[in-house]
PDB file of C-alpha atoms in Angstrom:
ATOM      1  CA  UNK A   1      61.265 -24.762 -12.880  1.00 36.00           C
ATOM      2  CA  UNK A   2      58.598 -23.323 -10.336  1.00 47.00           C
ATOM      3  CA  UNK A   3      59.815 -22.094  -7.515  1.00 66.00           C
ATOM      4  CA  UNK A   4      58.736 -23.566  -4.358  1.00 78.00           C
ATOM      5  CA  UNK A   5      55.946 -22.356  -2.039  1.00 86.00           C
ATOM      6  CA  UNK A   6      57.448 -20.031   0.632  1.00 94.00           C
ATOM      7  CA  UNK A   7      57.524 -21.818   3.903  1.00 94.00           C
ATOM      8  CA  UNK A   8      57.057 -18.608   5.881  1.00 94.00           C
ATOM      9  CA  UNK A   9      53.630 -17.743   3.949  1.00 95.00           C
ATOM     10  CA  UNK A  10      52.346 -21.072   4.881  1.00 95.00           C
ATOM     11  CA  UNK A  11      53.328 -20.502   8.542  1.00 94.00           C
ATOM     12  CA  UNK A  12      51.418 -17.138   7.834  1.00 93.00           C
ATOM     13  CA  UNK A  13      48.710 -18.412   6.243  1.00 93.00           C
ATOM     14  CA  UNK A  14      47.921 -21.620   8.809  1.00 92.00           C
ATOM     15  CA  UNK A  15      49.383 -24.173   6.209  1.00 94.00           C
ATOM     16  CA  UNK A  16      51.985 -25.001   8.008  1.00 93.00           C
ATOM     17  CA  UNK A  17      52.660 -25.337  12.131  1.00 92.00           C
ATOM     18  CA  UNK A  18      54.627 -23.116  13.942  1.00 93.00           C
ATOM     19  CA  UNK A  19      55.260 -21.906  17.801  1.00 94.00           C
ATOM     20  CA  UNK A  20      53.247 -18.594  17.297  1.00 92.00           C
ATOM     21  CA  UNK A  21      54.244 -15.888  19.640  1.00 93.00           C
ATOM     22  CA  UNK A  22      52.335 -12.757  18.355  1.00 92.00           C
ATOM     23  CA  UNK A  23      50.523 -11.434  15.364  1.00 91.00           C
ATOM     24  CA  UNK A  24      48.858  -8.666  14.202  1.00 89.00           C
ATOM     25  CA  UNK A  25      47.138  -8.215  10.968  1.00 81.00           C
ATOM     26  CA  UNK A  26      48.878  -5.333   9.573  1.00 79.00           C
ATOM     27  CA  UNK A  27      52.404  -6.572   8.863  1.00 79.00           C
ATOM     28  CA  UNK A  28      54.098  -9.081  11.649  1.00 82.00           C
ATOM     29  CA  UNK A  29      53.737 -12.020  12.559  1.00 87.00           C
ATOM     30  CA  UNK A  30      56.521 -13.934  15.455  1.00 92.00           C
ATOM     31  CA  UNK A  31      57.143 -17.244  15.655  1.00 93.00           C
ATOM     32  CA  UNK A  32      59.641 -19.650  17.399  1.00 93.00           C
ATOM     33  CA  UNK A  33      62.775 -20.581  15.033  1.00 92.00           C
ATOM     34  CA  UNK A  34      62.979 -24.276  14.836  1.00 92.00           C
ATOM     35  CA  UNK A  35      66.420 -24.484  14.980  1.00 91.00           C
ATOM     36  CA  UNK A  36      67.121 -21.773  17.555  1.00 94.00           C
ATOM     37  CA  UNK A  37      70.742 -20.519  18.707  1.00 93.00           C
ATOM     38  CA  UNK A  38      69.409 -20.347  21.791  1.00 93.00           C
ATOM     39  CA  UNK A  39      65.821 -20.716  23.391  1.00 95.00           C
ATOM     40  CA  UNK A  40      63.791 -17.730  22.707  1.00 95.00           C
ATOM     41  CA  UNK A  41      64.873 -17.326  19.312  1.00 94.00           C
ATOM     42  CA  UNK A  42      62.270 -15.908  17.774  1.00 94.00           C
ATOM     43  CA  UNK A  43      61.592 -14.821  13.780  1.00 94.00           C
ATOM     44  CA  UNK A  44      59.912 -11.815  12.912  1.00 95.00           C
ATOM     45  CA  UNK A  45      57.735 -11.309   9.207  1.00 95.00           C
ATOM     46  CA  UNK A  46      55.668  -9.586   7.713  1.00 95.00           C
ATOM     47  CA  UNK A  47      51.978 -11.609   6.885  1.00 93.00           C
ATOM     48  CA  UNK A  48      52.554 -10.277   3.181  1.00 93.00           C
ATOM     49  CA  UNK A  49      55.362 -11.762   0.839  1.00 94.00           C
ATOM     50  CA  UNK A  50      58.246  -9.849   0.755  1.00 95.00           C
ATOM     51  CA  UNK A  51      61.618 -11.033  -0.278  1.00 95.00           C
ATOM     52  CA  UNK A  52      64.167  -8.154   1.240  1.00 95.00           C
ATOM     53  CA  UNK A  53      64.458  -5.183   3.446  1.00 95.00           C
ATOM     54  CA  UNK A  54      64.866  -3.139   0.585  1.00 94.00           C
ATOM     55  CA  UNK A  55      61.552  -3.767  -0.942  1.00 95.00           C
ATOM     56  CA  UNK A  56      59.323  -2.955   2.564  1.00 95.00           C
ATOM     57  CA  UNK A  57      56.906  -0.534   1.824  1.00 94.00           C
ATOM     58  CA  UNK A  58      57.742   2.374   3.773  1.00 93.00           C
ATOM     59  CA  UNK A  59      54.271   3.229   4.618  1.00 91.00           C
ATOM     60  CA  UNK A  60      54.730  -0.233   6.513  1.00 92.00           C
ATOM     61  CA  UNK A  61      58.391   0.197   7.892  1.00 93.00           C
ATOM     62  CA  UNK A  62      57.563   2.689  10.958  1.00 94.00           C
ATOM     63  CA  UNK A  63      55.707  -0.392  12.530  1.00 93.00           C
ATOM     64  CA  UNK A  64      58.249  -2.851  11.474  1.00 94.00           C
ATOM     65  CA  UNK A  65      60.582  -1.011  13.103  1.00 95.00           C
ATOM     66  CA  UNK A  66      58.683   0.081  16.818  1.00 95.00           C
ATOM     67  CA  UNK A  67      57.314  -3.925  16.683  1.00 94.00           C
ATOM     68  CA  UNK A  68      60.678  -5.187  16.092  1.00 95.00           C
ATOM     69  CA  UNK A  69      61.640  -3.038  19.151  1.00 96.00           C
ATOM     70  CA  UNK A  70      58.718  -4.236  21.489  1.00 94.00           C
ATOM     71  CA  UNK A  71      60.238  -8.115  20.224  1.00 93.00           C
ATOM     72  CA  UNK A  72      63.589  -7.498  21.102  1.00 95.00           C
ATOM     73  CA  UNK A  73      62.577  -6.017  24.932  1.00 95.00           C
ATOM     74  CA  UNK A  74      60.012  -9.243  25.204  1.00 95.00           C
ATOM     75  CA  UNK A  75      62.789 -11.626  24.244  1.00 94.00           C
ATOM     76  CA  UNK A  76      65.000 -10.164  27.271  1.00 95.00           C
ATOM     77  CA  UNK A  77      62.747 -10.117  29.712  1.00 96.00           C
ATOM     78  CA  UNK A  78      60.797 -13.584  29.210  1.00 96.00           C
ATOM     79  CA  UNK A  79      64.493 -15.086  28.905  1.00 96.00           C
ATOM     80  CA  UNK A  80      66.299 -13.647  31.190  1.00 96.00           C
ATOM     81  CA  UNK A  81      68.909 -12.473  28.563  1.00 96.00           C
ATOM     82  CA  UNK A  82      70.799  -9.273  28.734  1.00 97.00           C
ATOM     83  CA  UNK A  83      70.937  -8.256  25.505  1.00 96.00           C
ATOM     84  CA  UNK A  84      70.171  -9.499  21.952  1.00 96.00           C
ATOM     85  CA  UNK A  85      71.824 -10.307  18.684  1.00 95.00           C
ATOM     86  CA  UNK A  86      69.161  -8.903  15.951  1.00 95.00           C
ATOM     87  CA  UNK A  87      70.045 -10.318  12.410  1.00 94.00           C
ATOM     88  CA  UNK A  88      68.550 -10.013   9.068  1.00 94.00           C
ATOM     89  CA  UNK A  89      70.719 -11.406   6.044  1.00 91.00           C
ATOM     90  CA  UNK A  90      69.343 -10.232   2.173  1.00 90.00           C
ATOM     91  CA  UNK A  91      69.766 -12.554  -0.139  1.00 89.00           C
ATOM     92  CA  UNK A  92      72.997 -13.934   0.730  1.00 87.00           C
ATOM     93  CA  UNK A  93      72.496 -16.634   3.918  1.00 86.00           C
ATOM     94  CA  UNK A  94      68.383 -15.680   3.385  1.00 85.00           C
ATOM     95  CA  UNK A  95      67.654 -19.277   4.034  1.00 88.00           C
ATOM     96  CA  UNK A  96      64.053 -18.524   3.156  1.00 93.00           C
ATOM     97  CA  UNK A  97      63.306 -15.901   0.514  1.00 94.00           C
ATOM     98  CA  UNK A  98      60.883 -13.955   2.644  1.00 95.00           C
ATOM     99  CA  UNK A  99      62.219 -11.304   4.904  1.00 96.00           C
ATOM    100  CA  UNK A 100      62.702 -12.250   8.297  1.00 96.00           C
ATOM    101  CA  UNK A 101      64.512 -10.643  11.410  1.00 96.00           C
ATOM    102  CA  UNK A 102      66.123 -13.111  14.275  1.00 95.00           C
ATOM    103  CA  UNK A 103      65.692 -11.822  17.441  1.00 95.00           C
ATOM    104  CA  UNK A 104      68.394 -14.078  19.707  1.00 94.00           C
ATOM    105  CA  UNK A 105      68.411 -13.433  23.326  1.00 94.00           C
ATOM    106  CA  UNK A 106      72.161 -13.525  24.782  1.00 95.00           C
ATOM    107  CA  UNK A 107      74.034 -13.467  28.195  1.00 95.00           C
ATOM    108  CA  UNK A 108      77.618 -12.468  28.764  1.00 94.00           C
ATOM    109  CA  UNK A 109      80.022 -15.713  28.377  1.00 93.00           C
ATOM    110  CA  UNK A 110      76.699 -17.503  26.347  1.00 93.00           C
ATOM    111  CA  UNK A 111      79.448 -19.309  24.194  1.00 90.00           C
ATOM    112  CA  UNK A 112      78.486 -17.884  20.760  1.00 88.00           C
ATOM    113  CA  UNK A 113      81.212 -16.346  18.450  1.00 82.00           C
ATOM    114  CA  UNK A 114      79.520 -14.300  15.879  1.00 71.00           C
ATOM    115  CA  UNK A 115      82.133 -13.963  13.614  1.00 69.00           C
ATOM    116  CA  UNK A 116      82.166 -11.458  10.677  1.00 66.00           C
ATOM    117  CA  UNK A 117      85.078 -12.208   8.680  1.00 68.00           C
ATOM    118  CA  UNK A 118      87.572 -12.541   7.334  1.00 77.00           C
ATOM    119  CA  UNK A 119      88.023  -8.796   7.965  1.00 78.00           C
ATOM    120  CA  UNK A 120      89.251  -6.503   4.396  1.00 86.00           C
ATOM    121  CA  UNK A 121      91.016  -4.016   5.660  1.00 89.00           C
ATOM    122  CA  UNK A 122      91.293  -1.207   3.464  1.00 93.00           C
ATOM    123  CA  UNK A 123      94.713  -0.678   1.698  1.00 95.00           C
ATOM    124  CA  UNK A 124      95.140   3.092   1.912  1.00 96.00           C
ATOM    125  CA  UNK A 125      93.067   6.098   2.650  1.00 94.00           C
ATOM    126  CA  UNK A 126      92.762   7.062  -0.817  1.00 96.00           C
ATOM    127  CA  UNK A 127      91.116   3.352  -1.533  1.00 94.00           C
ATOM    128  CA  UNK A 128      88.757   4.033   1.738  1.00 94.00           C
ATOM    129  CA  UNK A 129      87.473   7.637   0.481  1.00 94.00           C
ATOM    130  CA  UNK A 130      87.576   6.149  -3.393  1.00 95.00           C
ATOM    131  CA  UNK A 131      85.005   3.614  -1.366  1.00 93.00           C
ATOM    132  CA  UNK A 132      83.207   6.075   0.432  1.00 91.00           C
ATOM    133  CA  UNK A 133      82.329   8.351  -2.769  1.00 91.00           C
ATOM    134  CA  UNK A 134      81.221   5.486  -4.754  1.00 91.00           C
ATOM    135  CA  UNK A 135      78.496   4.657  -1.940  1.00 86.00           C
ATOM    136  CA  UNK A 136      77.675   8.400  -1.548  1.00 88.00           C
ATOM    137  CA  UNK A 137      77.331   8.976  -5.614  1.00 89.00           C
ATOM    138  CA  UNK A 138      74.855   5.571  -5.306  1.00 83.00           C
ATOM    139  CA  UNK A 139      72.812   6.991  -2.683  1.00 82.00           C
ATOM    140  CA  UNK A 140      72.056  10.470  -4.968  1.00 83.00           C
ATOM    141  CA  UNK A 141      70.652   8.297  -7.711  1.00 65.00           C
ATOM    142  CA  UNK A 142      66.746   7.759  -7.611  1.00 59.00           C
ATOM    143  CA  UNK A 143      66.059   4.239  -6.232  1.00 53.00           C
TER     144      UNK A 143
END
């Protein structure tokens, strides 16, 4: 079974419409979420395909990351919002397979509940630092 044409390289690429906020040619491109959580929900890719955060080239991720930061202080002040949720999901809840970060503006008392849960606590402190060494010995391998 092919897999289907990625929606967000068609918004890239002109195929397909979309509320264009900004672009630039080297990596981002913002456009309006259709289904927004609230108005000035905006989604943030890059113009080439990639799938997750963990495959963005770093020679690419200093400018994800200072764009991302201009988006998220454009969002608040064009909405009036005082703060922001920023979002990215991998994989799981990716509703597109193309990386994309939600930039949501939010006011206090807005109404949303962004709920992470149910909540695991851990059962002991020896399961917690059995936890913690696992993630450290992952992080010495070569990626």
């Amino acid at each position: 079974m092919a897999d289907k044409p990625c929606v967000f390289c068609q918004i890239v690429a002109g195929e397909s419409t979309a509320h264009e906020v900004w672009r630039d040619e080297r990596i981002v491109f913002f456009f309006l979420d259709t289904k927004p959580v609230f108005h000035g929900h905006v989604l943030m890719v890059p113009t080439v395909h990639i799938r997750t955060y963990d495959q963005l080239p770093i020679d690419l991720a200093e400018h994800w990351l200072t764009t991302s930061q201009r988006l998220q202080l454009a969002v608040q002040e064009a909405q009036g919002a005082e703060g922001s949720l920023i979002l990215m999901n991998n994989i799981v809840s990716q509703s597109v397979p193309h990386l994309h970060l939600h930039v949501i503006p939010r006011v206090r008392k807005d109404g949303l509940r962004f709920w992470l849960g149910p909540r695991h606590p851990y059962a002991s402190d020896e399961q917690a630092a059995e936890t913690a060494a696992r993630i450290k010995a992952a992080l010495s391998l070569p990626a």
